[in-house]
Short mmCIF file of C-alpha atoms in Angstrom, two decimals:
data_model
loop_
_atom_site.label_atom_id
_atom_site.label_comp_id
_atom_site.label_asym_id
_atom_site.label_seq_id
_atom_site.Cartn_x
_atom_site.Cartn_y
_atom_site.Cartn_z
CA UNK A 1 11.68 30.69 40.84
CA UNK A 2 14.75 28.37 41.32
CA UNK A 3 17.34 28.92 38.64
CA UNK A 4 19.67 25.80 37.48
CA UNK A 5 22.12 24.75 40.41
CA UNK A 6 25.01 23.06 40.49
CA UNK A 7 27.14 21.82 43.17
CA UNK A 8 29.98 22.17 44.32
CA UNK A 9 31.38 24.90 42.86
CA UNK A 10 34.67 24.46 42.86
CA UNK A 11 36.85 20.86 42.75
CA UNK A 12 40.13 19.60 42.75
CA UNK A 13 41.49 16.24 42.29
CA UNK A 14 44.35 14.15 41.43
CA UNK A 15 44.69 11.94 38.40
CA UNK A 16 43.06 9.00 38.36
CA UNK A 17 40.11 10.11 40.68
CA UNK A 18 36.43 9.54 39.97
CA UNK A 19 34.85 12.86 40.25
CA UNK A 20 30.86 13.17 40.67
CA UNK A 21 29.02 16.54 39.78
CA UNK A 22 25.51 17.84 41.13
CA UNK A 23 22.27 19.44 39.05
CA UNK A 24 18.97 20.64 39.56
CA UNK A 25 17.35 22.13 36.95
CA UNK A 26 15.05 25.08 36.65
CA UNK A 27 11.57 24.68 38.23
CA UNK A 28 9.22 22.67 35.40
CA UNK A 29 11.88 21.27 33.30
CA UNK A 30 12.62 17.94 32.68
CA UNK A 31 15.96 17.95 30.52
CA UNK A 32 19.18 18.23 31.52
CA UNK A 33 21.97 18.85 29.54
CA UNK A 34 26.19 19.00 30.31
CA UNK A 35 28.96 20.88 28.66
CA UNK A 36 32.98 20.89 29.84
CA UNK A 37 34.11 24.71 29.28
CA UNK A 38 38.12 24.28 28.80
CA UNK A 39 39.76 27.74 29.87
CA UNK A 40 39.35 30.44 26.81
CA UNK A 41 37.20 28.16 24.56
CA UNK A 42 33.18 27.66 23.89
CA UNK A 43 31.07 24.98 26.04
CA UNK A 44 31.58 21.46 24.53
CA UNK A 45 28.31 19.50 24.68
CA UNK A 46 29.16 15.89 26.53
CA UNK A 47 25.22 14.73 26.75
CA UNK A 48 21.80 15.20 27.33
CA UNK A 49 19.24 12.89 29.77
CA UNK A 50 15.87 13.36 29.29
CA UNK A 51 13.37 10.73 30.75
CA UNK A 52 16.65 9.06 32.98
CA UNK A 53 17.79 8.12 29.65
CA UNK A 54 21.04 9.43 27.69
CA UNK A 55 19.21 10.71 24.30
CA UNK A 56 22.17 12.28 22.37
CA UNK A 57 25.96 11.96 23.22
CA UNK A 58 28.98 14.56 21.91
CA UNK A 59 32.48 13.20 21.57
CA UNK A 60 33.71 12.32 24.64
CA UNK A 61 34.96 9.13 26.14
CA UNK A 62 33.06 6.55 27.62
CA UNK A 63 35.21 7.59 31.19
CA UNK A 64 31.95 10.45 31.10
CA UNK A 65 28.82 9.15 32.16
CA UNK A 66 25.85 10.41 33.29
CA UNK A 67 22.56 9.41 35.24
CA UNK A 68 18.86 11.10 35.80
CA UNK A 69 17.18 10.75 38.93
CA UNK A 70 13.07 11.11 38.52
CA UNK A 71 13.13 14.40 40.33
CA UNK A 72 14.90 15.57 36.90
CA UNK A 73 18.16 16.37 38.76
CA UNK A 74 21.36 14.97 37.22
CA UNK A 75 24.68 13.52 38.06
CA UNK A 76 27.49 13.58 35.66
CA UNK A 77 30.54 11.22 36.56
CA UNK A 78 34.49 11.14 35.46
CA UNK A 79 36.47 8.38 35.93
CA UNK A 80 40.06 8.07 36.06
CA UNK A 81 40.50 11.66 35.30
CA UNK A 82 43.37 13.51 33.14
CA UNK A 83 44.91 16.65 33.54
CA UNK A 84 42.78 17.27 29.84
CA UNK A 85 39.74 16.99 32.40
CA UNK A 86 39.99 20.77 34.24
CA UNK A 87 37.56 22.58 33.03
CA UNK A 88 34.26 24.72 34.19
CA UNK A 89 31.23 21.87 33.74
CA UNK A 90 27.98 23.21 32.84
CA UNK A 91 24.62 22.23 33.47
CA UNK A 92 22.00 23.50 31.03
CA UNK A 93 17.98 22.59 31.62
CA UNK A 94 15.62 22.68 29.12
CA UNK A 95 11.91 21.08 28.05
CA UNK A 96 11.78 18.15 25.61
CA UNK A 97 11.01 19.93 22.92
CA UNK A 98 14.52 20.26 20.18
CA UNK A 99 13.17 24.11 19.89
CA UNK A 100 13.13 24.71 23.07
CA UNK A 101 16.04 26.79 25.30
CA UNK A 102 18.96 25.88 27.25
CA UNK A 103 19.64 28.03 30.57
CA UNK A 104 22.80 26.81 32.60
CA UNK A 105 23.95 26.79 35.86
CA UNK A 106 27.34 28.79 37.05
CA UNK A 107 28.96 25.60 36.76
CA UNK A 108 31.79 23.06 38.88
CA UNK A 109 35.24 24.38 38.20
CA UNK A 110 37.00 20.97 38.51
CA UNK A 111 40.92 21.01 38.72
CA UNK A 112 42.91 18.45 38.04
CA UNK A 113 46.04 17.87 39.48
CA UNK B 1 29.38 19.02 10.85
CA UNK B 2 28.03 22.39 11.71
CA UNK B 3 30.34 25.08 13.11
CA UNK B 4 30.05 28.83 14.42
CA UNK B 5 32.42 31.22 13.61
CA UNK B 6 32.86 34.38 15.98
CA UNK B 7 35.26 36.72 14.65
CA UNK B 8 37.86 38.39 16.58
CA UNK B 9 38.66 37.43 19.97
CA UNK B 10 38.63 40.25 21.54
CA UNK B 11 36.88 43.40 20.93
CA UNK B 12 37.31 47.00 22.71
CA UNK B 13 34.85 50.15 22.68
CA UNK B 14 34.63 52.94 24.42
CA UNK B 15 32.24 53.41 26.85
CA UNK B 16 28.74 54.78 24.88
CA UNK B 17 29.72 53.41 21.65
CA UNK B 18 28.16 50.52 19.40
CA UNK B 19 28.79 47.28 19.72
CA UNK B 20 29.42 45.02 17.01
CA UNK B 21 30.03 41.34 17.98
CA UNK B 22 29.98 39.11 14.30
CA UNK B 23 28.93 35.24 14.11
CA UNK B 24 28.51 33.04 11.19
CA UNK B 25 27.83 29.48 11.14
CA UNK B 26 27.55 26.64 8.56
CA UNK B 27 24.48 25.21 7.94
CA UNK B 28 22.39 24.96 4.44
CA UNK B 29 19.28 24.95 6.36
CA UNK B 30 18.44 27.49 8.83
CA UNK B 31 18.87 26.59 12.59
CA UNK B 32 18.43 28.34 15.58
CA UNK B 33 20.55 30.58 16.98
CA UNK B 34 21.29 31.55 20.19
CA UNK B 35 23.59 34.37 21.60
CA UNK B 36 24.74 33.97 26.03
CA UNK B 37 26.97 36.04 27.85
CA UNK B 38 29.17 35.37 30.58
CA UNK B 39 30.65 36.73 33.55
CA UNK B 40 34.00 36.07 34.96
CA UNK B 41 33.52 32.99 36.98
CA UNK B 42 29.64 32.72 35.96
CA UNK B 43 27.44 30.26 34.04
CA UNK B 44 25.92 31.37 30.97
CA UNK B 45 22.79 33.54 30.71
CA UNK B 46 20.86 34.02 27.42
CA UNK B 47 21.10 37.10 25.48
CA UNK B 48 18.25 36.37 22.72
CA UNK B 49 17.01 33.38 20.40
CA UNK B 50 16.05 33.34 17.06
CA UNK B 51 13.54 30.31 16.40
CA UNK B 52 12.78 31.33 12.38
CA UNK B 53 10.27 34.05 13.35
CA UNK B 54 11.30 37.84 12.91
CA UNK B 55 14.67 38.02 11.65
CA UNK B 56 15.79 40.59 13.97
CA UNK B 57 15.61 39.91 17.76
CA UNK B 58 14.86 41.54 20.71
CA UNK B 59 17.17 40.22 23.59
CA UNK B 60 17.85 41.86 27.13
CA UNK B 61 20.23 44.50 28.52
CA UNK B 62 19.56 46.57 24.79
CA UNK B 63 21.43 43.72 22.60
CA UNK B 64 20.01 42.72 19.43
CA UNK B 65 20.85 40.57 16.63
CA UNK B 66 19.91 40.19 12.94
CA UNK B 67 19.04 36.70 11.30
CA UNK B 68 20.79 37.04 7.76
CA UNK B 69 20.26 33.80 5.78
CA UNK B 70 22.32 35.11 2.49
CA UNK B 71 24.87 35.92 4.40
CA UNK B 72 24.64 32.84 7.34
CA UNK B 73 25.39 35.84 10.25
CA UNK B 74 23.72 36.09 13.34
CA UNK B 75 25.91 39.37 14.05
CA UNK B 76 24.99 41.04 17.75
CA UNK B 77 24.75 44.54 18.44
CA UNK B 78 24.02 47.47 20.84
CA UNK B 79 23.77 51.20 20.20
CA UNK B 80 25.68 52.09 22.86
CA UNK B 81 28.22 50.17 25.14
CA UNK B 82 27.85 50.38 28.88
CA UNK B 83 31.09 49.13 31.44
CA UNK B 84 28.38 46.60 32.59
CA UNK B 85 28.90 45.31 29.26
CA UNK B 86 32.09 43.94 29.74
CA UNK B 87 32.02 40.31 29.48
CA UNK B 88 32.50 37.53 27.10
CA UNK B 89 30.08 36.83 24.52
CA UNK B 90 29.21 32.93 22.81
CA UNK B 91 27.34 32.38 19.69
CA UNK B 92 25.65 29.41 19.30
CA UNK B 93 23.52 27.06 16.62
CA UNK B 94 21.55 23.98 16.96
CA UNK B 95 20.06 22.16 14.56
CA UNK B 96 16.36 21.01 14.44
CA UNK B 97 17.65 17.42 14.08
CA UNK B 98 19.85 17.47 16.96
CA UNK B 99 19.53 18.53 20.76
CA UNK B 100 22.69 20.01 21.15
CA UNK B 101 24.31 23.09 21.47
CA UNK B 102 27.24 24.08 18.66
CA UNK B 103 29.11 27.10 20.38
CA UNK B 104 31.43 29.36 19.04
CA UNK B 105 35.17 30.34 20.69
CA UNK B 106 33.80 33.59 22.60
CA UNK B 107 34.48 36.90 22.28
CA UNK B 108 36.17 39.09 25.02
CA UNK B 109 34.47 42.76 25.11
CA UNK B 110 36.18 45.21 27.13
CA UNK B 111 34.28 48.39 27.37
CA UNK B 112 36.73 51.62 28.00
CA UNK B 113 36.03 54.55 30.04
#
């Protein structure tokens, strides 16, 4: 049984770049959730798609967006990146139920130079 | 807003002793609670959930963790510390009205010999 993946797993651009980032979730779920891990702090949650629709959004800029495809699998773009922007990215999948538990991928370690 | 509170960055045993790892969070109504772990360069991987069932939980790898509402703690512990152990360790909440994950700051175990 398929885990969540993410590719690739590691990243680097320069400022200003558009930056696109890869999941699959876990075999029979159809959520997807992303987080931005800055170096020595907790997982931020940026959104969550369920149904190819964004259904809740955290507090980040409108320079994050996101897509599902209606395999499940999920995109998450950057535009015009910052140096703010390195980070580890996390995908988390999930069912559609608000109970029900995240498991994440090892993540795209984006750099930003 | 809700928040989780891990205290103490960092935490050393030695190798065969118990592990205390503390969390509180702010909430007036109970949510669940989650604790992951995570390897250097790793994605996260769930420790144990508590969905308002039994108040103390059964997770993997020996952890457990106690659901105190007086208190708001969710603290995580294990009898006795292994150097497999070593790793850093996230508390999180999420509220039955939201779909997100709140996650604390982390804390760093180092297990000595």
């Amino acid at each position: 049984d398929a885990g969540v993946t993410q590719s690739p797993t590691h990243l680097i651009k320069t400022r200003g770049q558009q930056v696109t980032l890869r999941c699959s979730p876990k075999s029979g779920h159809d959520t997807v959730s992303w987080y931005q891990q800055a170096l020595g702090q907790g997982p931020q949650f940026i959104f969550q798609y369920y149904e190819e629709e964004e259904r809740q959004r955290g507090n980040f800029p409108d320079r994050f967006s996101g897509h599902q495809f209606p395999n499940y699998s999920s995109e998450l773009n950057v535009n015009a990146l910052l140096l703010g922007d390195s980070a580890l990215y996390l995908c988390a999948s999930s069912f559609a139920g608000r109970a029900d538990t995240q498991y994440f991928g090892p993540g795209t370690r984006l750099t930003v130079l | 807003a809700q928040s989780v509170t891990q205290l103490g960055s960092h935490v050393s045993v030695s190798e065969g002793a118990l592990v205390l790892l503390r969390c509180n969070y702010s909430s007036s109504v109970p949510p669940y609670l989650f604790w992951y772990v995570q390897y250097p360069n790793q994605g996260l991987q769930l420790l144990l959930k508590y969905t308002s069932a039994a108040t103390l939980v059964k997770g993997i790898n020996g952890f457990e963790a106690e659901f105190k509402k007086s208190e708001t703690s969710f603290h995580l512990t294990k009898p006795s510390a292994h150097m497999s152990d070593a790793a850093e360790y996230f508390c999180a909440v999420k509220m039955d009205s939201s779909y997100k994950l709140i996650f604390g700051s982390g804390t760093r175990l180092l297990v000595r010999p």
